[in-house]
Amino acid sequence: MIKRFILFLLLSTTLGLFCFGQSTDLQDNIRIRLELDQPDVPLNVRQHELFAKGEIYQFYTNRLFNPVWTEKGVLTELAYELRFEINQSKFDGLNPQDYHLDLINQFFFQFETNKKQAISNALDDLADVDLLLSDAFFHLAAHLEVGKVDPKKLAGDWEITTKTSKVSYPDLLKVAVEKKQIRQALETLYPTITVYKKGREVIRAMDEIRKQDTLNWKSVKVSKTIKVGETNGGIPNLRERLAFWKYLGVYSFEDEKEYDSTMFVAVQKFQQRNGLEPDGALGKNTINALNQSPADLIDKAAVNMERLRWLPDTLRGAEMILVNIANYQLDYLSNRDTLFSTRVIVGKKYHESPIFSSAMSYIVFSPYWNLPTSIVRNEVMPAVRKNPNYLTQKNMEVVTFSGKAVDPATVNWNGKSIPYMVRQKPGATNSLGLVKFMFPNEHSVYIHDTPARSLFTREDRALSHGCIRLQDPASFAALLLKGDKTWTPEKINTAMHQNHEQIVTLDRKIPVVLLYLTFWADSKGQGHFRQDIYDRDAEVLEALRN
């Protein structure tokens, strides 16, 4: 009996020494591999370059080169959790293949096969998979925190400051390992706004729809708007798509190519849901929206999830003004609740870049409009040469740069330019309307009223030279001045109808963020998709997918 007990102790000790020896050998394998690495040669695993070389050195040095993703020669649950999260990154609009997914899957399959056949995993393979998984975590973490695409490298002038990391990814992984919480660690890197997580839910749901999709999404093209009672060869496809998105049920029709009244009602619902004018007409924008397959919408959502990752930290503020250029809408938020929304008119296909953030600091009631030099040179001067009364008819005047009036008759209108300013006086016909809202920026872009009120009813509202025209300026002014009870609606109305400017400094600076989002999710988890009015999505998508 005593001999058996001693034999048991010896076997147990030997097994323990074997396990300890294997662990030590693996530590040495990882250590030597990192020590032998050359500074000018990329660190790699099976010819796959690792992206986070610095983080890998720091992380493994701090843990004395102990492996993190395997234990006693086999993969841990944490390793499987990380692989799951890499797969889930597609709901962030990212590409799981960017994080070594194929090679990771090969290792997992090999290890699982070895386990079934009672074969020990090779030390080199254990070291490889450890480094590979750690690199995947660091690379994914960086993309979640600051984005994959550098907006400064895009063709358009985005005026977005490239974000820098505020997180130590080795420290983040250390905590994730200690708490056994990979998911929760990665979630801390998301943008703080709730629309991001809601956007993930929309993409997840859309991906399920995509899996069931059997339709032919070849683009339907029309040369003119289709109205009820008219026929078109694309109607069967459009009817099928309305049914696919559950705007239309099964019903009987006489001519499959006729745009009938039942389909008309479904189109109106589709238009309403997609930010289009619900007139029931099958025009260019409605057809374009109906041409979008689930896969197309997932791509559109992916682009905008990346844009959300670019957003500045000002979005954490209690009060802010958001203008979504692609949605032609301004929202005023207080404590993350939307207290005011109104339609806006935005720039034509960009000359300036309204994608930036600044701070609103003052309001100008009954403003002058100081005409840009280019408009004076290209429009006003030729008009005055043809019609000497042009300035009077347009309620304009010539002044020095210090504001002193100049007699137009003394100005040489035949030259290439004039050494003066031309400005439009305050009044109902002033191009800036009755009030403007100022957030100083290098683009001279601001928010203002407009006398052209009818333009707000249009579906396409990319009509200005770059500034943001506001549909309901009086209500907006009241919100901004709510801290001062003397600014009653009556006083605001009076200030808007003077023959001279009145500048009112706000009692705080309000962050203004001009966005370009062709997709977002609301607080209820509903996805909203909009037209890419400036054709900016494709470039970001290509950079995301490459």
PDB file of C-alpha atoms in Angstrom, residues 61-292:
ATOM      1  CA  THR A  61       7.770  41.643 -21.327  1.00  0.00           C
ATOM      2  CA  ASN A  62       5.442  42.793 -18.547  1.00  0.00           C
ATOM      3  CA  ARG A  63       4.120  39.254 -18.077  1.00  0.00           C
ATOM      4  CA  LEU A  64       7.599  37.653 -18.272  1.00  0.00           C
ATOM      5  CA  PHE A  65       6.701  36.109 -21.663  1.00  0.00           C
ATOM      6  CA  ASN A  66       3.980  33.896 -20.157  1.00  0.00           C
ATOM      7  CA  PRO A  67       1.461  32.766 -22.802  1.00  0.00           C
ATOM      8  CA  VAL A  68      -2.006  34.249 -22.480  1.00  0.00           C
ATOM      9  CA  TRP A  69      -4.206  32.286 -24.893  1.00  0.00           C
ATOM     10  CA  THR A  70      -3.168  28.710 -24.087  1.00  0.00           C
ATOM     11  CA  GLU A  71      -2.897  26.757 -20.874  1.00  0.00           C
ATOM     12  CA  LYS A  72      -1.173  23.409 -20.433  1.00  0.00           C
ATOM     13  CA  GLY A  73      -0.697  23.239 -24.167  1.00  0.00           C
ATOM     14  CA  VAL A  74      -4.323  23.800 -25.213  1.00  0.00           C
ATOM     15  CA  LEU A  75      -6.425  26.802 -26.183  1.00  0.00           C
ATOM     16  CA  THR A  76      -8.326  28.565 -23.408  1.00  0.00           C
ATOM     17  CA  GLU A  77     -11.950  29.719 -23.429  1.00  0.00           C
ATOM     18  CA  LEU A  78     -10.592  33.259 -23.648  1.00  0.00           C
ATOM     19  CA  ALA A  79      -8.953  32.395 -26.980  1.00  0.00           C
ATOM     20  CA  TYR A  80     -12.307  31.233 -28.327  1.00  0.00           C
ATOM     21  CA  GLU A  81     -13.955  34.366 -26.988  1.00  0.00           C
ATOM     22  CA  LEU A  82     -11.459  36.562 -28.826  1.00  0.00           C
ATOM     23  CA  ARG A  83     -11.997  34.655 -32.077  1.00  0.00           C
ATOM     24  CA  PHE A  84     -15.747  35.175 -31.612  1.00  0.00           C
ATOM     25  CA  GLU A  85     -15.240  38.915 -31.164  1.00  0.00           C
ATOM     26  CA  ILE A  86     -13.052  39.069 -34.259  1.00  0.00           C
ATOM     27  CA  ASN A  87     -15.919  37.515 -36.203  1.00  0.00           C
ATOM     28  CA  GLN A  88     -18.333  39.987 -34.599  1.00  0.00           C
ATOM     29  CA  SER A  89     -16.259  42.931 -35.813  1.00  0.00           C
ATOM     30  CA  LYS A  90     -18.203  42.772 -39.072  1.00  0.00           C
ATOM     31  CA  PHE A  91     -21.065  44.392 -37.142  1.00  0.00           C
ATOM     32  CA  ASP A  92     -18.743  47.323 -36.491  1.00  0.00           C
ATOM     33  CA  GLY A  93     -18.377  47.625 -40.259  1.00  0.00           C
ATOM     34  CA  LEU A  94     -14.847  46.217 -40.047  1.00  0.00           C
ATOM     35  CA  ASN A  95     -13.330  43.282 -41.922  1.00  0.00           C
ATOM     36  CA  PRO A  96     -12.598  40.262 -39.667  1.00  0.00           C
ATOM     37  CA  GLN A  97      -9.916  39.162 -42.137  1.00  0.00           C
ATOM     38  CA  ASP A  98      -7.859  42.192 -41.061  1.00  0.00           C
ATOM     39  CA  TYR A  99      -7.271  40.453 -37.739  1.00  0.00           C
ATOM     40  CA  HIS A 100      -5.640  37.240 -39.012  1.00  0.00           C
ATOM     41  CA  LEU A 101      -8.948  35.346 -38.903  1.00  0.00           C
ATOM     42  CA  ASP A 102      -8.067  32.766 -41.565  1.00  0.00           C
ATOM     43  CA  LEU A 103      -4.746  31.863 -39.964  1.00  0.00           C
ATOM     44  CA  ILE A 104      -6.317  31.816 -36.500  1.00  0.00           C
ATOM     45  CA  ASN A 105      -8.953  29.402 -37.784  1.00  0.00           C
ATOM     46  CA  GLN A 106      -6.233  27.175 -39.221  1.00  0.00           C
ATOM     47  CA  PHE A 107      -4.493  27.021 -35.848  1.00  0.00           C
ATOM     48  CA  PHE A 108      -7.744  26.314 -33.993  1.00  0.00           C
ATOM     49  CA  PHE A 109      -8.654  23.524 -36.410  1.00  0.00           C
ATOM     50  CA  GLN A 110      -5.174  22.018 -36.095  1.00  0.00           C
ATOM     51  CA  PHE A 111      -5.273  22.175 -32.282  1.00  0.00           C
ATOM     52  CA  GLU A 112      -8.749  20.660 -32.146  1.00  0.00           C
ATOM     53  CA  THR A 113      -7.682  17.834 -34.465  1.00  0.00           C
ATOM     54  CA  ASN A 114      -4.608  17.190 -32.303  1.00  0.00           C
ATOM     55  CA  LYS A 115      -6.786  17.057 -29.219  1.00  0.00           C
ATOM     56  CA  LYS A 116      -9.053  14.415 -30.747  1.00  0.00           C
ATOM     57  CA  GLN A 117      -6.023  12.355 -31.705  1.00  0.00           C
ATOM     58  CA  ALA A 118      -4.286  12.890 -28.335  1.00  0.00           C
ATOM     59  CA  ILE A 119      -1.364  14.651 -30.031  1.00  0.00           C
ATOM     60  CA  SER A 120       0.458  17.426 -28.162  1.00  0.00           C
ATOM     61  CA  ASN A 121       0.605  20.802 -29.862  1.00  0.00           C
ATOM     62  CA  ALA A 122       4.095  21.870 -30.956  1.00  0.00           C
ATOM     63  CA  LEU A 123       5.776  24.637 -28.942  1.00  0.00           C
ATOM     64  CA  ASP A 124       6.344  26.724 -32.061  1.00  0.00           C
ATOM     65  CA  ASP A 125       2.634  26.513 -32.884  1.00  0.00           C
ATOM     66  CA  LEU A 126       1.661  27.462 -29.339  1.00  0.00           C
ATOM     67  CA  ALA A 127       3.950  30.499 -29.484  1.00  0.00           C
ATOM     68  CA  ASP A 128       2.644  31.411 -32.929  1.00  0.00           C
ATOM     69  CA  VAL A 129      -1.008  31.335 -31.932  1.00  0.00           C
ATOM     70  CA  ASP A 130      -0.313  33.345 -28.762  1.00  0.00           C
ATOM     71  CA  LEU A 131       1.428  36.142 -30.640  1.00  0.00           C
ATOM     72  CA  LEU A 132      -1.171  36.036 -33.396  1.00  0.00           C
ATOM     73  CA  LEU A 133      -4.149  36.392 -31.044  1.00  0.00           C
ATOM     74  CA  SER A 134      -2.521  39.178 -29.049  1.00  0.00           C
ATOM     75  CA  ASP A 135      -1.747  41.081 -32.232  1.00  0.00           C
ATOM     76  CA  ALA A 136      -5.336  40.606 -33.406  1.00  0.00           C
ATOM     77  CA  PHE A 137      -6.611  42.067 -30.121  1.00  0.00           C
ATOM     78  CA  PHE A 138      -4.319  45.103 -30.334  1.00  0.00           C
ATOM     79  CA  HIS A 139      -5.112  45.750 -34.005  1.00  0.00           C
ATOM     80  CA  LEU A 140      -8.871  45.428 -33.506  1.00  0.00           C
ATOM     81  CA  ALA A 141      -8.705  47.654 -30.427  1.00  0.00           C
ATOM     82  CA  ALA A 142      -6.956  50.402 -32.407  1.00  0.00           C
ATOM     83  CA  HIS A 143      -9.551  50.284 -35.185  1.00  0.00           C
ATOM     84  CA  LEU A 144     -12.430  50.424 -32.701  1.00  0.00           C
ATOM     85  CA  GLU A 145     -10.979  53.385 -30.841  1.00  0.00           C
ATOM     86  CA  VAL A 146      -9.722  55.663 -33.633  1.00  0.00           C
ATOM     87  CA  GLY A 147     -10.981  54.047 -36.840  1.00  0.00           C
ATOM     88  CA  LYS A 148      -9.243  52.061 -39.556  1.00  0.00           C
ATOM     89  CA  VAL A 149      -9.275  54.763 -42.242  1.00  0.00           C
ATOM     90  CA  ASP A 150      -7.295  57.979 -41.821  1.00  0.00           C
ATOM     91  CA  PRO A 151      -9.666  60.744 -43.023  1.00  0.00           C
ATOM     92  CA  LYS A 152      -6.660  62.947 -43.820  1.00  0.00           C
ATOM     93  CA  LYS A 153      -5.710  60.525 -46.607  1.00  0.00           C
ATOM     94  CA  LEU A 154      -9.090  60.693 -48.340  1.00  0.00           C
ATOM     95  CA  ALA A 155      -9.520  62.712 -51.514  1.00  0.00           C
ATOM     96  CA  GLY A 156     -12.107  65.072 -50.024  1.00  0.00           C
ATOM     97  CA  ASP A 157     -11.230  67.860 -47.611  1.00  0.00           C
ATOM     98  CA  TRP A 158     -12.848  66.406 -44.521  1.00  0.00           C
ATOM     99  CA  GLU A 159     -11.287  68.788 -41.979  1.00  0.00           C
ATOM    100  CA  ILE A 160     -11.344  65.993 -39.392  1.00  0.00           C
ATOM    101  CA  THR A 161      -8.466  65.787 -36.952  1.00  0.00           C
ATOM    102  CA  THR A 162      -7.080  62.266 -36.970  1.00  0.00           C
ATOM    103  CA  LYS A 163      -7.755  60.821 -33.544  1.00  0.00           C
ATOM    104  CA  THR A 164      -4.916  59.548 -31.412  1.00  0.00           C
ATOM    105  CA  SER A 165      -5.211  56.673 -28.989  1.00  0.00           C
ATOM    106  CA  LYS A 166      -5.852  57.498 -25.348  1.00  0.00           C
ATOM    107  CA  VAL A 167      -5.750  53.871 -24.255  1.00  0.00           C
ATOM    108  CA  SER A 168      -2.834  51.530 -23.511  1.00  0.00           C
ATOM    109  CA  TYR A 169      -3.842  48.384 -25.371  1.00  0.00           C
ATOM    110  CA  PRO A 170      -1.397  46.165 -23.424  1.00  0.00           C
ATOM    111  CA  ASP A 171      -2.959  47.412 -20.169  1.00  0.00           C
ATOM    112  CA  LEU A 172      -6.429  46.895 -21.623  1.00  0.00           C
ATOM    113  CA  LEU A 173      -5.606  43.294 -22.561  1.00  0.00           C
ATOM    114  CA  LYS A 174      -4.058  42.693 -19.143  1.00  0.00           C
ATOM    115  CA  VAL A 175      -7.308  43.738 -17.450  1.00  0.00           C
ATOM    116  CA  ALA A 176      -9.398  41.774 -19.970  1.00  0.00           C
ATOM    117  CA  VAL A 177      -7.384  38.622 -19.232  1.00  0.00           C
ATOM    118  CA  GLU A 178      -7.550  39.100 -15.475  1.00  0.00           C
ATOM    119  CA  LYS A 179     -11.315  39.637 -15.528  1.00  0.00           C
ATOM    120  CA  LYS A 180     -11.839  37.167 -18.379  1.00  0.00           C
ATOM    121  CA  GLN A 181     -13.858  39.826 -20.224  1.00  0.00           C
ATOM    122  CA  ILE A 182     -12.751  40.329 -23.827  1.00  0.00           C
ATOM    123  CA  ARG A 183     -16.121  41.655 -24.990  1.00  0.00           C
ATOM    124  CA  GLN A 184     -16.421  44.229 -22.209  1.00  0.00           C
ATOM    125  CA  ALA A 185     -12.846  45.434 -22.753  1.00  0.00           C
ATOM    126  CA  LEU A 186     -13.428  46.073 -26.458  1.00  0.00           C
ATOM    127  CA  GLU A 187     -16.734  47.827 -25.770  1.00  0.00           C
ATOM    128  CA  THR A 188     -14.930  50.481 -23.733  1.00  0.00           C
ATOM    129  CA  LEU A 189     -13.352  51.648 -27.010  1.00  0.00           C
ATOM    130  CA  TYR A 190     -16.651  52.377 -28.777  1.00  0.00           C
ATOM    131  CA  PRO A 191     -17.721  55.983 -29.430  1.00  0.00           C
ATOM    132  CA  THR A 192     -19.660  57.185 -26.388  1.00  0.00           C
ATOM    133  CA  ILE A 193     -22.793  58.043 -28.367  1.00  0.00           C
ATOM    134  CA  THR A 194     -25.567  55.448 -28.161  1.00  0.00           C
ATOM    135  CA  VAL A 195     -26.162  55.428 -31.924  1.00  0.00           C
ATOM    136  CA  TYR A 196     -22.980  53.376 -32.326  1.00  0.00           C
ATOM    137  CA  LYS A 197     -24.208  50.327 -30.409  1.00  0.00           C
ATOM    138  CA  LYS A 198     -27.629  50.712 -32.005  1.00  0.00           C
ATOM    139  CA  GLY A 199     -25.901  50.767 -35.388  1.00  0.00           C
ATOM    140  CA  ARG A 200     -24.266  47.405 -34.611  1.00  0.00           C
ATOM    141  CA  GLU A 201     -27.712  45.983 -33.903  1.00  0.00           C
ATOM    142  CA  VAL A 202     -29.027  47.258 -37.240  1.00  0.00           C
ATOM    143  CA  ILE A 203     -26.105  45.708 -39.147  1.00  0.00           C
ATOM    144  CA  ARG A 204     -26.574  42.420 -37.273  1.00  0.00           C
ATOM    145  CA  ALA A 205     -30.277  42.339 -38.192  1.00  0.00           C
ATOM    146  CA  MET A 206     -29.520  43.343 -41.797  1.00  0.00           C
ATOM    147  CA  ASP A 207     -26.979  40.537 -42.036  1.00  0.00           C
ATOM    148  CA  GLU A 208     -29.713  38.034 -41.120  1.00  0.00           C
ATOM    149  CA  ILE A 209     -31.927  39.531 -43.828  1.00  0.00           C
ATOM    150  CA  ARG A 210     -29.037  39.275 -46.288  1.00  0.00           C
ATOM    151  CA  LYS A 211     -28.717  35.550 -45.591  1.00  0.00           C
ATOM    152  CA  GLN A 212     -32.354  35.065 -46.666  1.00  0.00           C
ATOM    153  CA  ASP A 213     -32.087  37.299 -49.725  1.00  0.00           C
ATOM    154  CA  THR A 214     -32.754  35.584 -53.061  1.00  0.00           C
ATOM    155  CA  LEU A 215     -33.791  38.612 -55.133  1.00  0.00           C
ATOM    156  CA  ASN A 216     -32.136  39.931 -58.256  1.00  0.00           C
ATOM    157  CA  TRP A 217     -30.890  43.408 -57.305  1.00  0.00           C
ATOM    158  CA  LYS A 218     -29.847  44.508 -60.757  1.00  0.00           C
ATOM    159  CA  SER A 219     -30.350  48.275 -60.850  1.00  0.00           C
ATOM    160  CA  VAL A 220     -33.645  49.470 -62.247  1.00  0.00           C
ATOM    161  CA  LYS A 221     -33.037  52.514 -64.426  1.00  0.00           C
ATOM    162  CA  VAL A 222     -35.649  55.022 -65.554  1.00  0.00           C
ATOM    163  CA  SER A 223     -35.384  58.011 -67.866  1.00  0.00           C
ATOM    164  CA  LYS A 224     -38.278  59.914 -66.233  1.00  0.00           C
ATOM    165  CA  THR A 225     -40.436  59.792 -63.126  1.00  0.00           C
ATOM    166  CA  ILE A 226     -43.040  57.011 -63.151  1.00  0.00           C
ATOM    167  CA  LYS A 227     -46.532  57.970 -61.946  1.00  0.00           C
ATOM    168  CA  VAL A 228     -49.596  55.922 -61.063  1.00  0.00           C
ATOM    169  CA  GLY A 229     -51.219  54.324 -64.114  1.00  0.00           C
ATOM    170  CA  GLU A 230     -48.021  54.340 -66.166  1.00  0.00           C
ATOM    171  CA  THR A 231     -46.196  51.180 -67.205  1.00  0.00           C
ATOM    172  CA  ASN A 232     -42.510  50.386 -67.054  1.00  0.00           C
ATOM    173  CA  GLY A 233     -40.431  47.227 -67.420  1.00  0.00           C
ATOM    174  CA  GLY A 234     -38.837  47.802 -64.014  1.00  0.00           C
ATOM    175  CA  ILE A 235     -42.132  47.755 -62.091  1.00  0.00           C
ATOM    176  CA  PRO A 236     -42.103  43.961 -61.392  1.00  0.00           C
ATOM    177  CA  ASN A 237     -38.658  44.230 -59.762  1.00  0.00           C
ATOM    178  CA  LEU A 238     -39.673  47.291 -57.752  1.00  0.00           C
ATOM    179  CA  ARG A 239     -42.876  45.583 -56.599  1.00  0.00           C
ATOM    180  CA  GLU A 240     -40.862  42.545 -55.546  1.00  0.00           C
ATOM    181  CA  ARG A 241     -38.473  44.738 -53.524  1.00  0.00           C
ATOM    182  CA  LEU A 242     -41.296  46.577 -51.768  1.00  0.00           C
ATOM    183  CA  ALA A 243     -42.654  43.176 -50.749  1.00  0.00           C
ATOM    184  CA  PHE A 244     -39.195  42.054 -49.633  1.00  0.00           C
ATOM    185  CA  TRP A 245     -38.935  45.049 -47.280  1.00  0.00           C
ATOM    186  CA  LYS A 246     -42.507  44.368 -46.084  1.00  0.00           C
ATOM    187  CA  TYR A 247     -44.050  47.548 -47.428  1.00  0.00           C
ATOM    188  CA  LEU A 248     -46.309  45.531 -49.686  1.00  0.00           C
ATOM    189  CA  GLY A 249     -48.291  42.356 -49.150  1.00  0.00           C
ATOM    190  CA  VAL A 250     -49.545  39.800 -51.681  1.00  0.00           C
ATOM    191  CA  TYR A 251     -52.271  41.251 -53.911  1.00  0.00           C
ATOM    192  CA  SER A 252     -53.789  40.763 -57.374  1.00  0.00           C
ATOM    193  CA  PHE A 253     -52.982  43.024 -60.310  1.00  0.00           C
ATOM    194  CA  GLU A 254     -53.937  42.988 -63.976  1.00  0.00           C
ATOM    195  CA  ASP A 255     -50.713  44.201 -65.590  1.00  0.00           C
ATOM    196  CA  GLU A 256     -47.460  43.391 -63.795  1.00  0.00           C
ATOM    197  CA  LYS A 257     -45.750  46.343 -65.509  1.00  0.00           C
ATOM    198  CA  GLU A 258     -48.340  48.919 -64.393  1.00  0.00           C
ATOM    199  CA  TYR A 259     -47.654  51.186 -61.444  1.00  0.00           C
ATOM    200  CA  ASP A 260     -50.964  50.687 -59.649  1.00  0.00           C
ATOM    201  CA  SER A 261     -52.597  52.420 -56.664  1.00  0.00           C
ATOM    202  CA  THR A 262     -51.776  49.611 -54.201  1.00  0.00           C
ATOM    203  CA  MET A 263     -48.107  49.882 -55.047  1.00  0.00           C
ATOM    204  CA  PHE A 264     -48.392  53.683 -54.815  1.00  0.00           C
ATOM    205  CA  VAL A 265     -49.351  53.495 -51.115  1.00  0.00           C
ATOM    206  CA  ALA A 266     -46.412  51.146 -50.454  1.00  0.00           C
ATOM    207  CA  VAL A 267     -44.016  53.542 -52.208  1.00  0.00           C
ATOM    208  CA  GLN A 268     -45.245  56.405 -50.023  1.00  0.00           C
ATOM    209  CA  LYS A 269     -44.513  54.367 -46.886  1.00  0.00           C
ATOM    210  CA  PHE A 270     -41.063  53.498 -48.248  1.00  0.00           C
ATOM    211  CA  GLN A 271     -40.346  57.151 -49.038  1.00  0.00           C
ATOM    212  CA  GLN A 272     -41.468  58.303 -45.595  1.00  0.00           C
ATOM    213  CA  ARG A 273     -39.244  55.721 -43.919  1.00  0.00           C
ATOM    214  CA  ASN A 274     -36.207  56.677 -46.023  1.00  0.00           C
ATOM    215  CA  GLY A 275     -36.310  60.469 -45.686  1.00  0.00           C
ATOM    216  CA  LEU A 276     -37.732  60.997 -49.175  1.00  0.00           C
ATOM    217  CA  GLU A 277     -40.625  63.254 -50.161  1.00  0.00           C
ATOM    218  CA  PRO A 278     -43.674  60.935 -49.738  1.00  0.00           C
ATOM    219  CA  ASP A 279     -45.296  61.938 -53.022  1.00  0.00           C
ATOM    220  CA  GLY A 280     -45.595  58.366 -54.284  1.00  0.00           C
ATOM    221  CA  ALA A 281     -43.785  59.222 -57.524  1.00  0.00           C
ATOM    222  CA  LEU A 282     -41.048  56.817 -58.642  1.00  0.00           C
ATOM    223  CA  GLY A 283     -38.356  59.406 -59.296  1.00  0.00           C
ATOM    224  CA  LYS A 284     -34.562  59.157 -59.369  1.00  0.00           C
ATOM    225  CA  ASN A 285     -33.997  59.207 -55.604  1.00  0.00           C
ATOM    226  CA  THR A 286     -36.749  56.711 -54.822  1.00  0.00           C
ATOM    227  CA  ILE A 287     -35.538  54.338 -57.533  1.00  0.00           C
ATOM    228  CA  ASN A 288     -31.967  54.621 -56.239  1.00  0.00           C
ATOM    229  CA  ALA A 289     -33.134  53.750 -52.734  1.00  0.00           C
ATOM    230  CA  LEU A 290     -35.118  50.758 -54.019  1.00  0.00           C
ATOM    231  CA  ASN A 291     -32.023  49.557 -55.889  1.00  0.00           C
ATOM    232  CA  GLN A 292     -30.172  49.056 -52.590  1.00  0.00           C
TER     233      GLN A 292
END
